[in-house]
Amino acid sequence: MTTLHGLPVAPRQRRDVPAFHHSVDVVVVGFGAAGTCAAYEAASAGASVLVLERTGGAGGAAALAEGILYLGGGTPTQVAAGVTDTPEAMEAYLLAACGPAPDRAKIAAYVAGSLEHHQFLCDRGIEFQPTIDAETQMAPKGTDGLVWSGGENAWPFTEVAAPAPRGHLAKTVRSTGWLLMKTLAEAAVAAGAVVAYDTRVERLILDGDVVVGIEATRYGEPFFVEAASVVLCAGGFIYNDAMVEAYAPELLRGTWKVGTEGDDGRGIAMAMAIGAATKSMHAGEVSLPIIPPRRLVEGILVNGQGQRFINEDTYMGRVGQAALYEHDATCYLIVDEAAYTPNWMGLEATWVCESVEELEREMGLPEGALAATVDLYNRHASLGEDPQFHKAADYVRPLVPPLGAFDLRPGIAPYAPFTLGGLSTTVDGEVLHLNGSVIPGLYAAGRTTSGVCSFGYASGLSIGDSTYFGRLAGRRAATKL
Amino acid sequence: MTTLHGLPVAPRQRRDVPAFHHSVDVVVVGFGAAGTCAAYEAASAGASVLVLERTGGAGGAAALAEGILYLGGGTPTQVAAGVTDTPEAMEAYLLAACGPAPDRAKIAAYVAGSLEHHQFLCDRGIEFQPTIDAETQMAPKGTDGLVWSGGENAWPFTEVAAPAPRGHLAKTVRSTGWLLMKTLAEAAVAAGAVVAYDTRVERLILDGDVVVGIEATRYGEPFFVEAASVVLCAGGFIYNDAMVEAYAPELLRGTWKVGTEGDDGRGIAMAMAIGAATKSMHAGEVSLPIIPPRRLVEGILVNGQGQRFINEDTYMGRVGQAALYEHDATCYLIVDEAAYTPNWMGLEATWVCESVEELEREMGLPEGALAATVDLYNRHASLGEDPQFHKAADYVRPLVPPLGAFDLRPGIAPYAPFTLGGLSTTVDGEVLHLNGSVIPGLYAAGRTTSGVCSFGYASGLSIGDSTYFGRLAGRRAATKL
């Protein structure tokens, strides 16, 4: 028998509920990036809001994350940092970066709302320092508020749109994800949302085909909540190996899961169990965090055949996806002395040799393969060009032996995956049935849904779309009052 | 709003059925490879069987196909042809070829049942001529009954298991798929199954959580069938662009859909609508039928960067999958005069040049890239070796200019996809709920399910597992009498 999800996700009919413990306008499942924002907006709209959070505290995966928010189109932070950006450039970039089959409606809404969402965050007390750290695609060491978090300044996106750094980070000396979530959780509570911690949802409650509440477990006992609207903000499924195997088996080779144990997919599965449609369940972000320092991209990345396969200066999530989905998770970084340094996490060259021939032999690559790759690369690099993979000229120069190679295979290098697929929803967070209709009473946001990223990714898009569409879902859920 | 499947798949409760037009033990949906076999076995077990077929005739996609059946482990046809094969070798091959995350239970059952299934087909009147056509991986021009249909005699499978040809074809001068389906349909009817043609199913009928029948449309009117068991053998979803976009967007670039308009995914979707689990919905077989003739594989396949990416002598489905999923559907075959000939479908070299430098310029490849590839290939080929991609020595020799290149991009070459993902079922065809339980009254087989192929494929596995697991599902469905 196929191993399955092992979650008790079949719905319960209202007539089978002995008694409801609570009755509210809006119940929000999960108090992470999407849930805090949904709860804030629903409560601000006047709804009575109960949040069910399975852990003992707020924040979800976002509180453990670097907390980058992908925002642009000319935010005040960008403008103050001297960055030129437009909504058109941001949208063109996202359409190119988030495919194949990008969700055009969500991308359009996300771009259109970006300045307002930036303001919303600032109004809650988040400060973005208007300076850029160009060295990293992740959180800076300092308090710079902007990073190039999606390869906007590298091929192919340079051919698609004027590049701009759009990764926004809250100013703090501690984790920005923690600060962001602390701020948003406090805002939700201040707006009137009530949070029940240590409360794990189990299944939806239906009246016919209408969602009218949710069943949870609290202190070992069933806990029934009646609600006009249920908003699922329960994260993704990277911590459910059976679901990952069924939908995105490539991610099983990821070594460093991004998320919490709560990302077991139950929010997705309990909606699927009543006919909710999903999208892009095979998609996963897979960061392979090689840099900083950025000068490492003066080297070349090769696969198990000693071939290059991507421009090294692109977003590391694109490198990780390509390595894991397309190159059998086999990847090496070849550098010379001028480019060499241990990377930010202390990874060092596994092999160092006087010649490329010796190096490929040590690495066990096919004879002559790496030499052919380096020869071709160097021939173009001596002209400052990379016609095969289009690395930017700044990082293109011939590699000079001795050469070193970082072993970037799983188990040695971290592949940091999380799931991007989830429920199909409207822009306003209504969950869609397989037949195309809206499921009455059910809303979702965050990684419980398929968001702006159908497959491709940039850092900050998950917390970005979770918070933004979490707000829209909370607002729409409250309109049923 | 995300484009969705547009199928009226939400279930109907029994109390909402005005009256049943028929009441039977077993209703089988679809009269193709899986449905004919399910109906045969259920009727043979004594059940009253009604088949609902949306078209005016039997056969489904299989009747349009080449009709290869993947069988092995030492079938009488193999033995008479002088082929040595064992169940162990067949199982080892399938575990390697059908992953990642192969369905071990289904593969084990399929291997264990292979000789009996061969006998079952022979007993119905199918004749397999015990001769091998080594030139093709598809249907032979003649009446040879065996082909190498899965790259068993090429790397990496030669390192996994003793190779054997396992693609079995019924002896006929007409399409073997047609003959196979004619035979199986007649067998089902002879066993007592009744077929309602021109009858399209719409939704499952439930009594609580138990499947008790199915609603169809017949001559424009609702048609309600009550049944102790419903067996969904309704094909895959390659003809539903919205489903393909949601689950397997890479396949949208396939130019030559393999299936019928009936492969709109409704069998899968109507079960999903009651909580059925799915597996491998992103998987698609994508044949890129370059050969015959086989000598074309003396050339080399390169991607848009002028790099080789696979051993050219492997199964063409592996080439098509790699090109479409991993190389942006950009693929060229480079040949010299000794290897050159128009292929079986009349595809000719798009470019012919005196030198590799001229050829790469004409093709628009990065300067020097193809030359580097040919140089490296030729260097090893002069020793009869291919250490980079492991093409068998028989096909490895240096390429001598002038060189020609076949343009194998979609629109020029056919990419022939069909979907491999579908419902999660037990070996006996019981449909599994997301929570891991069996959905009472519901069975499925064929491309409505995820079968022995989780992702990788060999020709003959779809009709092979559809007919075999169709039989098991029909038999199990009849045990509820």
Tab-separated table of C-alpha atoms in Angstrom, chain B residues 79-290:
chain	number	residue	atom	x	y	z
B	79	VAL	CA	11.777	-18.250	-23.703
B	80	ALA	CA	10.791	-19.224	-27.243
B	81	ALA	CA	12.726	-16.225	-28.559
B	82	GLY	CA	15.824	-17.399	-26.702
B	83	VAL	CA	15.663	-14.547	-24.191
B	84	THR	CA	16.853	-15.156	-20.645
B	85	ASP	CA	14.873	-13.192	-18.059
B	86	THR	CA	14.049	-13.571	-14.398
B	87	PRO	CA	11.500	-11.955	-12.088
B	88	GLU	CA	14.416	-10.629	-10.028
B	89	ALA	CA	15.934	-8.867	-13.039
B	90	MET	CA	12.564	-7.453	-14.055
B	91	GLU	CA	11.893	-6.143	-10.560
B	92	ALA	CA	15.366	-4.617	-10.210
B	93	TYR	CA	14.931	-2.887	-13.570
B	94	LEU	CA	11.491	-1.522	-12.678
B	95	LEU	CA	12.605	-0.234	-9.287
B	96	ALA	CA	15.390	1.689	-11.008
B	97	ALA	CA	13.393	2.853	-14.017
B	98	CYS	CA	10.093	3.849	-12.402
B	99	GLY	CA	11.342	6.243	-9.708
B	100	PRO	CA	12.003	8.458	-7.962
B	101	ALA	CA	9.947	7.023	-5.117
B	102	PRO	CA	8.771	3.929	-7.041
B	103	ASP	CA	5.693	2.117	-5.772
B	104	ARG	CA	7.408	-0.995	-4.436
B	105	ALA	CA	4.220	-2.877	-3.652
B	106	LYS	CA	2.761	-2.384	-7.128
B	107	ILE	CA	6.042	-3.258	-8.801
B	108	ALA	CA	6.363	-6.433	-6.722
B	109	ALA	CA	2.801	-7.469	-7.557
B	110	TYR	CA	3.229	-6.637	-11.229
B	111	VAL	CA	6.374	-8.747	-11.485
B	112	ALA	CA	4.848	-11.610	-9.508
B	113	GLY	CA	1.819	-11.635	-11.805
B	114	SER	CA	3.607	-11.219	-15.103
B	115	LEU	CA	3.686	-14.852	-16.269
B	116	GLU	CA	0.070	-15.398	-15.281
B	117	HIS	CA	-0.941	-12.195	-17.045
B	118	HIS	CA	0.869	-13.335	-20.186
B	119	GLN	CA	-1.072	-16.587	-19.992
B	120	PHE	CA	-4.332	-14.727	-19.443
B	121	LEU	CA	-3.744	-12.750	-22.627
B	122	CYS	CA	-2.811	-15.866	-24.593
B	123	ASP	CA	-5.908	-17.619	-23.272
B	124	ARG	CA	-8.029	-14.787	-24.648
B	125	GLY	CA	-6.507	-15.440	-28.054
B	126	ILE	CA	-3.597	-12.992	-28.179
B	127	GLU	CA	-0.566	-14.404	-29.978
B	128	PHE	CA	2.944	-13.096	-29.391
B	129	GLN	CA	5.429	-14.033	-32.114
B	130	PRO	CA	8.665	-15.063	-30.354
B	131	THR	CA	11.047	-12.939	-32.389
B	132	ILE	CA	12.774	-9.675	-31.510
B	133	ASP	CA	12.946	-6.429	-33.460
B	134	ALA	CA	16.093	-4.798	-32.060
B	135	GLU	CA	15.813	-1.759	-34.313
B	136	THR	CA	12.894	-0.005	-32.612
B	137	GLN	CA	11.630	0.751	-29.111
B	138	MET	CA	8.112	1.052	-30.505
B	139	ALA	CA	5.929	-1.262	-32.592
B	140	PRO	CA	7.943	-3.125	-35.245
B	141	LYS	CA	7.051	-2.806	-38.905
B	142	GLY	CA	6.656	-6.554	-39.054
B	143	THR	CA	5.068	-9.002	-36.671
B	144	ASP	CA	7.951	-9.483	-34.261
B	145	GLY	CA	6.503	-9.933	-30.792
B	146	LEU	CA	9.314	-8.515	-28.647
B	147	VAL	CA	11.086	-5.138	-28.440
B	148	TRP	CA	13.514	-3.513	-26.048
B	149	SER	CA	11.008	-0.949	-24.853
B	150	GLY	CA	12.646	0.586	-21.819
B	151	GLY	CA	16.364	1.008	-22.360
B	152	GLU	CA	17.073	-2.216	-20.447
B	153	ASN	CA	20.133	-2.798	-22.653
B	154	ALA	CA	21.545	0.687	-22.058
B	155	TRP	CA	23.105	2.529	-19.142
B	156	PRO	CA	22.220	2.858	-16.273
B	157	PHE	CA	20.018	-0.228	-16.316
B	158	THR	CA	22.773	-2.504	-17.593
B	159	GLU	CA	24.441	-1.893	-14.231
B	160	VAL	CA	21.248	-2.706	-12.346
B	161	ALA	CA	19.969	-5.928	-13.859
B	162	ALA	CA	20.590	-8.457	-16.614
B	163	PRO	CA	18.843	-6.913	-19.609
B	164	ALA	CA	15.964	-8.507	-21.479
B	165	PRO	CA	13.461	-7.265	-24.051
B	166	ARG	CA	10.102	-7.137	-22.291
B	167	GLY	CA	7.886	-5.189	-24.655
B	168	HIS	CA	5.357	-7.742	-25.923
B	169	LEU	CA	3.235	-7.061	-29.014
B	170	ALA	CA	0.225	-8.999	-30.239
B	171	LYS	CA	0.736	-10.525	-33.676
B	172	THR	CA	-1.172	-8.613	-36.318
B	173	VAL	CA	-0.535	-6.665	-39.462
B	174	ARG	CA	-2.811	-3.967	-38.085
B	175	SER	CA	-2.283	-1.935	-34.868
B	176	THR	CA	-1.569	-4.223	-31.974
B	177	GLY	CA	-3.380	-1.851	-29.628
B	178	TRP	CA	-6.510	-2.239	-31.690
B	179	LEU	CA	-6.272	-6.020	-31.692
B	180	LEU	CA	-5.557	-6.149	-27.983
B	181	MET	CA	-8.548	-3.997	-27.111
B	182	LYS	CA	-10.886	-5.754	-29.500
B	183	THR	CA	-9.919	-9.025	-27.864
B	184	LEU	CA	-10.280	-7.776	-24.292
B	185	ALA	CA	-13.578	-6.013	-24.972
B	186	GLU	CA	-15.027	-9.123	-26.533
B	187	ALA	CA	-13.826	-11.180	-23.589
B	188	ALA	CA	-15.543	-8.837	-21.139
B	189	VAL	CA	-18.833	-8.988	-23.010
B	190	ALA	CA	-18.578	-12.757	-23.376
B	191	ALA	CA	-18.085	-12.978	-19.619
B	192	GLY	CA	-21.362	-11.144	-19.124
B	193	ALA	CA	-20.490	-7.462	-18.817
B	194	VAL	CA	-23.069	-5.086	-20.283
B	195	VAL	CA	-21.766	-1.911	-21.900
B	196	ALA	CA	-23.630	1.387	-22.053
B	197	TYR	CA	-21.869	3.467	-24.705
B	198	ASP	CA	-22.253	7.220	-25.185
B	199	THR	CA	-22.530	7.550	-21.418
B	200	ARG	CA	-20.326	10.099	-19.681
B	201	VAL	CA	-19.910	9.980	-15.919
B	202	GLU	CA	-20.254	13.196	-13.930
B	203	ARG	CA	-19.988	12.491	-10.206
B	204	LEU	CA	-19.936	9.827	-7.545
B	205	ILE	CA	-23.015	9.054	-5.473
B	206	LEU	CA	-22.443	8.658	-1.741
B	207	ASP	CA	-24.370	7.337	1.190
B	208	GLY	CA	-22.523	9.173	3.940
B	209	ASP	CA	-18.912	8.328	3.157
B	210	VAL	CA	-19.659	5.163	1.198
B	211	VAL	CA	-19.659	5.156	-2.595
B	212	VAL	CA	-22.955	3.613	-3.708
B	213	GLY	CA	-23.174	4.548	-7.354
B	214	ILE	CA	-22.415	7.035	-10.049
B	215	GLU	CA	-24.218	9.736	-11.966
B	216	ALA	CA	-23.728	9.920	-15.709
B	217	THR	CA	-25.142	11.761	-18.672
B	218	ARG	CA	-26.677	9.668	-21.434
B	219	TYR	CA	-28.279	11.218	-24.487
B	220	GLY	CA	-28.381	14.535	-22.675
B	221	GLU	CA	-30.236	13.174	-19.650
B	222	PRO	CA	-29.014	12.285	-16.145
B	223	PHE	CA	-28.445	8.573	-15.753
B	224	PHE	CA	-28.116	7.183	-12.232
B	225	VAL	CA	-26.512	3.827	-11.542
B	226	GLU	CA	-26.544	2.164	-8.139
B	227	ALA	CA	-23.675	-0.225	-7.518
B	228	ALA	CA	-22.014	-2.030	-4.663
B	229	SER	CA	-18.673	-1.190	-6.284
B	230	VAL	CA	-17.607	1.603	-8.602
B	231	VAL	CA	-14.403	0.967	-10.570
B	232	LEU	CA	-12.902	4.085	-12.163
B	233	CYS	CA	-10.937	3.200	-15.298
B	234	ALA	CA	-11.461	6.554	-16.955
B	235	GLY	CA	-7.960	7.350	-18.179
B	236	GLY	CA	-5.598	10.189	-17.329
B	237	PHE	CA	-5.780	13.968	-17.756
B	238	ILE	CA	-3.548	14.925	-20.667
B	239	TYR	CA	-6.560	16.367	-22.526
B	240	ASN	CA	-7.463	18.743	-19.671
B	241	ASP	CA	-5.150	21.735	-20.048
B	242	ALA	CA	-6.279	23.289	-16.762
B	243	MET	CA	-5.408	20.137	-14.847
B	244	VAL	CA	-2.107	19.798	-16.673
B	245	GLU	CA	-1.273	23.400	-15.806
B	246	ALA	CA	-2.147	22.856	-12.157
B	247	TYR	CA	-0.253	19.600	-11.728
B	248	ALA	CA	2.274	19.052	-14.516
B	249	PRO	CA	2.825	22.349	-16.334
B	250	GLU	CA	5.947	21.090	-18.087
B	251	LEU	CA	3.718	18.832	-20.187
B	252	LEU	CA	1.921	21.809	-21.725
B	253	ARG	CA	4.848	22.040	-24.129
B	254	GLY	CA	4.192	18.526	-25.412
B	255	THR	CA	2.984	18.733	-28.986
B	256	TRP	CA	1.427	15.350	-29.577
B	257	LYS	CA	-0.870	14.318	-26.787
B	258	VAL	CA	-1.122	10.588	-26.265
B	259	GLY	CA	-4.682	9.698	-25.332
B	260	THR	CA	-8.210	10.569	-26.286
B	261	GLU	CA	-10.436	13.542	-25.522
B	262	GLY	CA	-11.832	11.321	-22.771
B	263	ASP	CA	-8.583	11.769	-20.859
B	264	ASP	CA	-9.963	14.881	-19.184
B	265	GLY	CA	-9.173	13.740	-15.661
B	266	ARG	CA	-12.753	13.451	-14.456
B	267	GLY	CA	-12.211	10.017	-12.966
B	268	ILE	CA	-9.337	11.344	-10.906
B	269	ALA	CA	-11.068	14.595	-10.011
B	270	MET	CA	-14.365	13.051	-8.897
B	271	ALA	CA	-12.486	10.777	-6.512
B	272	MET	CA	-10.325	13.650	-5.283
B	273	ALA	CA	-13.543	15.512	-4.595
B	274	ILE	CA	-14.398	12.925	-1.928
B	275	GLY	CA	-10.923	12.965	-0.404
B	276	ALA	CA	-9.038	10.415	-2.481
B	277	ALA	CA	-5.267	10.729	-2.285
B	278	THR	CA	-3.145	11.105	-5.383
B	279	LYS	CA	0.465	10.373	-6.186
B	280	SER	CA	2.941	11.722	-8.727
B	281	MET	CA	0.531	14.129	-10.404
B	282	HIS	CA	3.505	16.005	-11.887
B	283	ALA	CA	4.729	12.923	-13.739
B	284	GLY	CA	4.361	12.492	-17.456
B	285	GLU	CA	5.750	10.105	-19.994
B	286	VAL	CA	7.210	12.156	-22.839
B	287	SER	CA	8.401	10.106	-25.756
B	288	LEU	CA	10.692	11.861	-28.216
B	289	PRO	CA	10.605	9.225	-30.917
B	290	ILE	CA	13.869	9.778	-32.775
